[in-house]
CSV table of C-alpha atoms in Angstrom, one decimal:
chain,number,residue,atom,x,y,z
A,1,SER,CA,132.5,30.9,111.6
A,2,GLN,CA,129.7,33.0,110.2
A,3,GLN,CA,128.8,36.1,112.1
A,4,GLY,CA,125.8,37.3,110.1
A,5,GLU,CA,122.6,35.3,109.8
A,6,GLU,CA,120.1,36.5,107.2
A,7,ASP,CA,116.4,36.0,107.4
A,8,PRO,CA,114.5,34.8,105.5
A,9,GLN,CA,116.6,32.4,103.5
A,10,ALA,CA,114.4,32.9,100.4
A,11,LEU,CA,111.9,35.6,99.5
A,12,SER,CA,109.6,35.7,96.5
A,13,ILE,CA,107.7,38.9,95.8
A,14,GLN,CA,105.8,40.6,92.9
A,15,GLU,CA,107.4,43.4,91.0
A,16,GLY,CA,106.6,46.7,92.6
A,17,GLU,CA,106.4,45.3,96.1
A,18,ASN,CA,108.9,46.1,98.8
A,19,ALA,CA,111.4,43.5,99.9
A,20,THR,CA,112.7,43.4,103.5
A,21,MET,CA,115.7,41.3,104.5
A,22,ASN,CA,117.0,40.9,107.9
A,23,CYS,CA,120.5,40.1,109.4
A,24,SER,CA,121.5,39.3,112.9
A,25,TYR,CA,125.0,39.1,114.2
A,26,LYS,CA,126.8,38.1,117.4
A,27,THR,CA,129.7,40.3,118.3
A,28,SER,CA,130.3,44.0,118.4
A,29,ILE,CA,131.0,45.5,115.0
A,30,ASN,CA,132.7,48.5,113.3
A,31,ASN,CA,130.4,48.4,110.4
A,32,LEU,CA,127.9,46.3,108.5
A,33,GLN,CA,127.6,46.0,104.8
A,34,TRP,CA,125.2,44.5,102.3
A,35,TYR,CA,126.2,42.9,99.1
A,36,ARG,CA,124.4,41.6,96.1
A,37,GLN,CA,125.4,38.5,94.0
A,38,ASN,CA,123.9,37.6,90.7
A,39,SER,CA,124.0,33.9,89.9
A,40,GLY,CA,127.6,32.7,89.3
A,41,ARG,CA,129.1,36.2,89.6
A,42,GLY,CA,131.1,38.2,92.0
A,43,LEU,CA,129.6,40.2,94.8
A,44,VAL,CA,128.7,43.9,94.4
A,45,HIS,CA,128.8,46.2,97.3
A,46,LEU,CA,125.5,47.9,98.0
A,47,ILE,CA,125.8,49.9,101.1
A,48,LEU,CA,127.8,50.3,104.3
A,49,ILE,CA,126.4,51.4,107.7
A,50,ARG,CA,128.8,52.2,110.6
A,51,SER,CA,128.2,51.2,114.1
A,52,ASN,CA,127.3,54.8,115.2
A,53,GLU,CA,124.7,55.1,112.4
A,54,ARG,CA,121.1,54.0,112.6
A,55,GLU,CA,119.8,54.4,109.1
A,56,LYS,CA,121.2,55.0,105.6
A,57,HIS,CA,119.6,55.4,102.2
A,58,SER,CA,120.9,54.8,98.7
A,59,GLY,CA,118.4,55.1,95.9
A,60,ARG,CA,115.8,52.5,96.5
A,61,LEU,CA,117.8,50.9,99.3
A,62,ARG,CA,117.2,51.7,103.0
A,63,VAL,CA,119.4,50.0,105.6
A,64,THR,CA,118.8,50.2,109.4
A,65,LEU,CA,121.1,49.1,112.2
A,66,ASP,CA,120.2,48.3,115.7
A,67,THR,CA,123.4,47.6,117.7
A,68,SER,CA,121.5,46.9,120.9
A,69,LYS,CA,119.7,44.0,119.1
A,70,LYS,CA,122.7,43.2,116.9
A,71,SER,CA,120.5,43.3,113.9
A,72,SER,CA,120.1,45.1,110.5
A,73,SER,CA,117.5,45.2,107.8
A,74,LEU,CA,117.7,46.0,104.1
A,75,LEU,CA,114.7,47.4,102.4
A,76,ILE,CA,114.4,47.5,98.7
A,77,THR,CA,111.4,49.6,97.6
A,78,ALA,CA,109.5,49.3,94.4
A,79,SER,CA,111.3,46.1,93.5
A,80,ARG,CA,112.1,45.2,89.9
A,81,ALA,CA,112.7,41.9,88.2
A,82,ALA,CA,116.3,42.9,87.8
A,83,ASP,CA,116.6,42.9,91.6
A,84,THR,CA,116.4,39.1,91.5
A,85,ALA,CA,119.7,38.0,93.1
A,86,SER,CA,121.2,36.8,96.4
A,87,TYR,CA,121.8,39.3,99.1
A,88,PHE,CA,124.4,39.0,101.8
A,89,CYS,CA,125.1,40.9,104.9
A,90,ALA,CA,128.7,41.1,106.1
A,91,THR,CA,130.1,42.4,109.4
A,92,ASP,CA,133.5,44.0,110.0
A,93,ALA,CA,134.4,43.5,113.6
A,94,SER,CA,138.1,43.7,113.2
A,95,GLY,CA,140.5,46.3,114.6
A,96,ALA,CA,143.1,47.9,112.4
A,97,ASN,CA,142.7,45.6,109.3
A,98,SER,CA,139.3,45.1,107.8
A,99,LYS,CA,138.0,41.5,107.6
A,100,LEU,CA,134.4,40.9,106.5
A,101,THR,CA,132.4,37.9,107.8
A,102,PHE,CA,129.5,37.0,105.6
A,103,GLY,CA,126.2,35.4,106.2
A,104,LYS,CA,124.8,32.6,104.1
A,105,GLY,CA,122.7,35.0,102.0
A,106,ILE,CA,119.0,35.5,101.1
A,107,THR,CA,117.7,34.5,97.7
A,108,LEU,CA,115.3,37.2,96.4
A,109,SER,CA,113.1,36.4,93.4
A,110,VAL,CA,111.1,39.3,92.0
A,111,ARG,CA,108.3,38.1,89.7
A,112,PRO,CA,107.4,40.3,86.7
B,1,SER,CA,139.5,53.6,86.9
B,2,GLN,CA,139.8,50.9,89.4
B,3,THR,CA,139.3,47.3,88.3
B,4,ILE,CA,140.1,43.8,89.5
B,5,HIS,CA,140.9,40.9,87.2
B,6,GLN,CA,140.6,37.3,88.3
B,7,TRP,CA,141.2,34.3,86.1
B,8,PRO,CA,140.5,31.7,85.0
B,9,ALA,CA,136.7,31.8,85.2
B,10,THR,CA,136.3,28.1,85.4
B,11,LEU,CA,138.8,25.3,86.1
B,12,VAL,CA,138.5,21.6,86.3
B,13,GLN,CA,141.4,19.9,88.0
B,14,PRO,CA,142.1,16.3,89.1
B,15,VAL,CA,142.7,15.4,92.7
B,16,GLY,CA,146.3,15.8,93.6
B,17,SER,CA,147.2,18.3,91.0
B,18,PRO,CA,148.6,21.8,91.8
B,19,LEU,CA,146.6,25.0,91.7
B,20,SER,CA,147.4,28.6,90.9
B,21,LEU,CA,144.7,31.3,90.8
B,22,GLU,CA,145.8,34.9,90.1
B,23,CYS,CA,144.1,38.2,90.9
B,24,THR,CA,145.4,41.6,89.9
B,25,VAL,CA,144.1,45.0,90.8
B,26,GLU,CA,144.4,48.2,88.7
B,27,GLY,CA,144.0,51.8,89.5
B,28,THR,CA,144.9,51.8,93.2
B,29,SER,CA,147.9,51.3,95.3
B,30,ASN,CA,148.6,49.5,98.6
B,31,PRO,CA,145.1,47.9,98.8
B,32,ASN,CA,144.1,45.2,101.2
B,33,LEU,CA,143.6,42.0,99.3
B,34,TYR,CA,141.4,39.0,100.1
B,35,TRP,CA,140.7,35.5,99.0
B,36,TYR,CA,137.2,34.1,99.8
B,37,ARG,CA,135.7,30.7,99.0
B,38,GLN,CA,132.0,30.1,98.5
B,39,ALA,CA,130.6,26.6,98.7
B,40,ALA,CA,127.3,25.9,96.9
B,41,GLY,CA,124.4,27.6,98.7
B,42,ARG,CA,126.5,29.0,101.4
B,43,GLY,CA,128.1,32.2,102.4
B,44,LEU,CA,131.7,33.3,101.8
B,45,GLN,CA,134.5,32.0,103.9
B,46,LEU,CA,137.6,34.1,104.3
B,47,LEU,CA,140.7,32.2,103.4
B,48,PHE,CA,143.5,34.7,103.3
B,49,TYR,CA,144.1,38.4,103.5
B,50,SER,CA,147.0,40.7,102.8
B,51,VAL,CA,147.8,44.2,103.9
B,52,GLY,CA,151.0,44.5,101.9
B,53,ILE,CA,153.6,42.8,99.8
B,54,GLY,CA,154.7,39.5,101.3
B,55,GLN,CA,152.3,39.9,104.2
B,56,ILE,CA,149.7,37.1,104.3
B,57,SER,CA,147.3,36.2,107.1
B,58,SER,CA,145.6,32.8,107.0
B,59,GLU,CA,142.2,32.4,108.4
B,60,VAL,CA,141.6,28.7,107.7
B,61,PRO,CA,144.2,26.0,108.1
B,62,GLN,CA,144.1,23.8,105.0
B,63,ASN,CA,146.2,22.8,102.0
B,64,LEU,CA,145.9,26.2,100.4
B,65,SER,CA,148.4,29.0,100.5
B,66,ALA,CA,148.6,32.6,99.3
B,67,SER,CA,151.3,35.0,98.1
B,68,ARG,CA,151.5,38.6,97.3
B,69,PRO,CA,154.6,39.1,95.2
B,70,GLN,CA,153.6,42.6,94.0
B,71,ASP,CA,151.5,45.3,95.5
B,72,ARG,CA,148.5,44.6,93.2
B,73,GLN,CA,148.9,40.9,92.7
B,74,PHE,CA,147.5,38.2,94.9
B,75,ILE,CA,147.9,34.4,94.2
B,76,LEU,CA,146.1,31.5,95.7
B,77,SER,CA,148.0,28.1,95.4
B,78,SER,CA,147.9,24.5,96.3
B,79,LYS,CA,150.4,21.8,95.8
B,80,LYS,CA,147.9,19.0,95.8
B,81,LEU,CA,144.2,19.6,95.4
B,82,LEU,CA,141.5,17.7,97.4
B,83,LEU,CA,137.9,17.1,96.4
B,84,SER,CA,136.9,19.4,99.2
B,85,ASP,CA,138.7,22.3,97.6
B,86,SER,CA,135.9,22.5,95.0
B,87,GLY,CA,134.1,25.8,95.1
B,88,PHE,CA,133.8,29.3,93.9
B,89,TYR,CA,136.9,31.4,94.7
B,90,LEU,CA,136.6,35.1,94.9
B,91,CYS,CA,139.3,37.8,95.1
B,92,ALA,CA,138.5,41.2,96.6
B,93,TRP,CA,140.3,44.4,97.4
B,94,LEU,CA,139.7,47.2,99.8
B,95,ASP,CA,140.9,50.8,99.4
B,96,ARG,CA,142.2,51.6,102.8
B,97,LYS,CA,142.0,55.3,102.2
B,98,THR,CA,138.2,55.1,102.0
B,99,ASN,CA,137.7,51.9,103.8
B,100,TYR,CA,134.3,51.7,102.1
B,101,GLY,CA,133.2,48.4,100.7
B,102,TYR,CA,135.1,45.6,99.1
B,103,THR,CA,135.3,45.2,95.3
B,104,PHE,CA,135.1,41.6,94.2
B,105,GLY,CA,136.4,39.9,91.1
B,106,SER,CA,134.2,37.8,88.9
B,107,GLY,CA,135.3,34.6,90.6
B,108,THR,CA,136.8,31.2,89.6
B,109,ARG,CA,134.6,28.1,89.6
B,110,LEU,CA,137.0,25.3,90.6
B,111,THR,CA,135.8,21.7,90.3
B,112,VAL,CA,138.2,19.0,91.6
B,113,VAL,CA,137.5,15.6,90.0
């Protein structure tokens, strides 16, 4: 079953605007991760936030985590056409051995 | 450097034929290895994972199986493919020392006809 549910399912913005994507999950987690997938390709790891962290930054990416609401958001600032891709949140709720559960993904289109 | 190889990139197989997809990892030792399947427009479904040679955990009961004959080799197999086995298959590994993010292969697009 899918743990993470992303929102919105699709997002279209103009180059230079910020893109905000949300993810909700159901069970307690060890960490939450965001991945990017270009069409027909493998996934690329973007950022990981642990359950005891509230916010992380990596370049133009900002991720927040609210464990009380079981939700996370991914903000991409100053978007570029090259950011066009599908974005997935994934949760790791396992014990000793990591197992990621992925959401269905968000399709982001950045118009030049 | 650490890399992951997955092949073939695309595969068209008839119903009832066998399947063997191979994934190898370079530049690391004793990784966790994973097989995921992605149906069109959907998220990834974990099929199998392995924490060591010969150690396979199945997440979804179906006509697929996995094996890990060597530390950095992970194989996905089927004796008889079904139409429902069509999808995009992705191999991934995790460095347990850092436990920071999976590295995915480029995927195999399997179409069962």
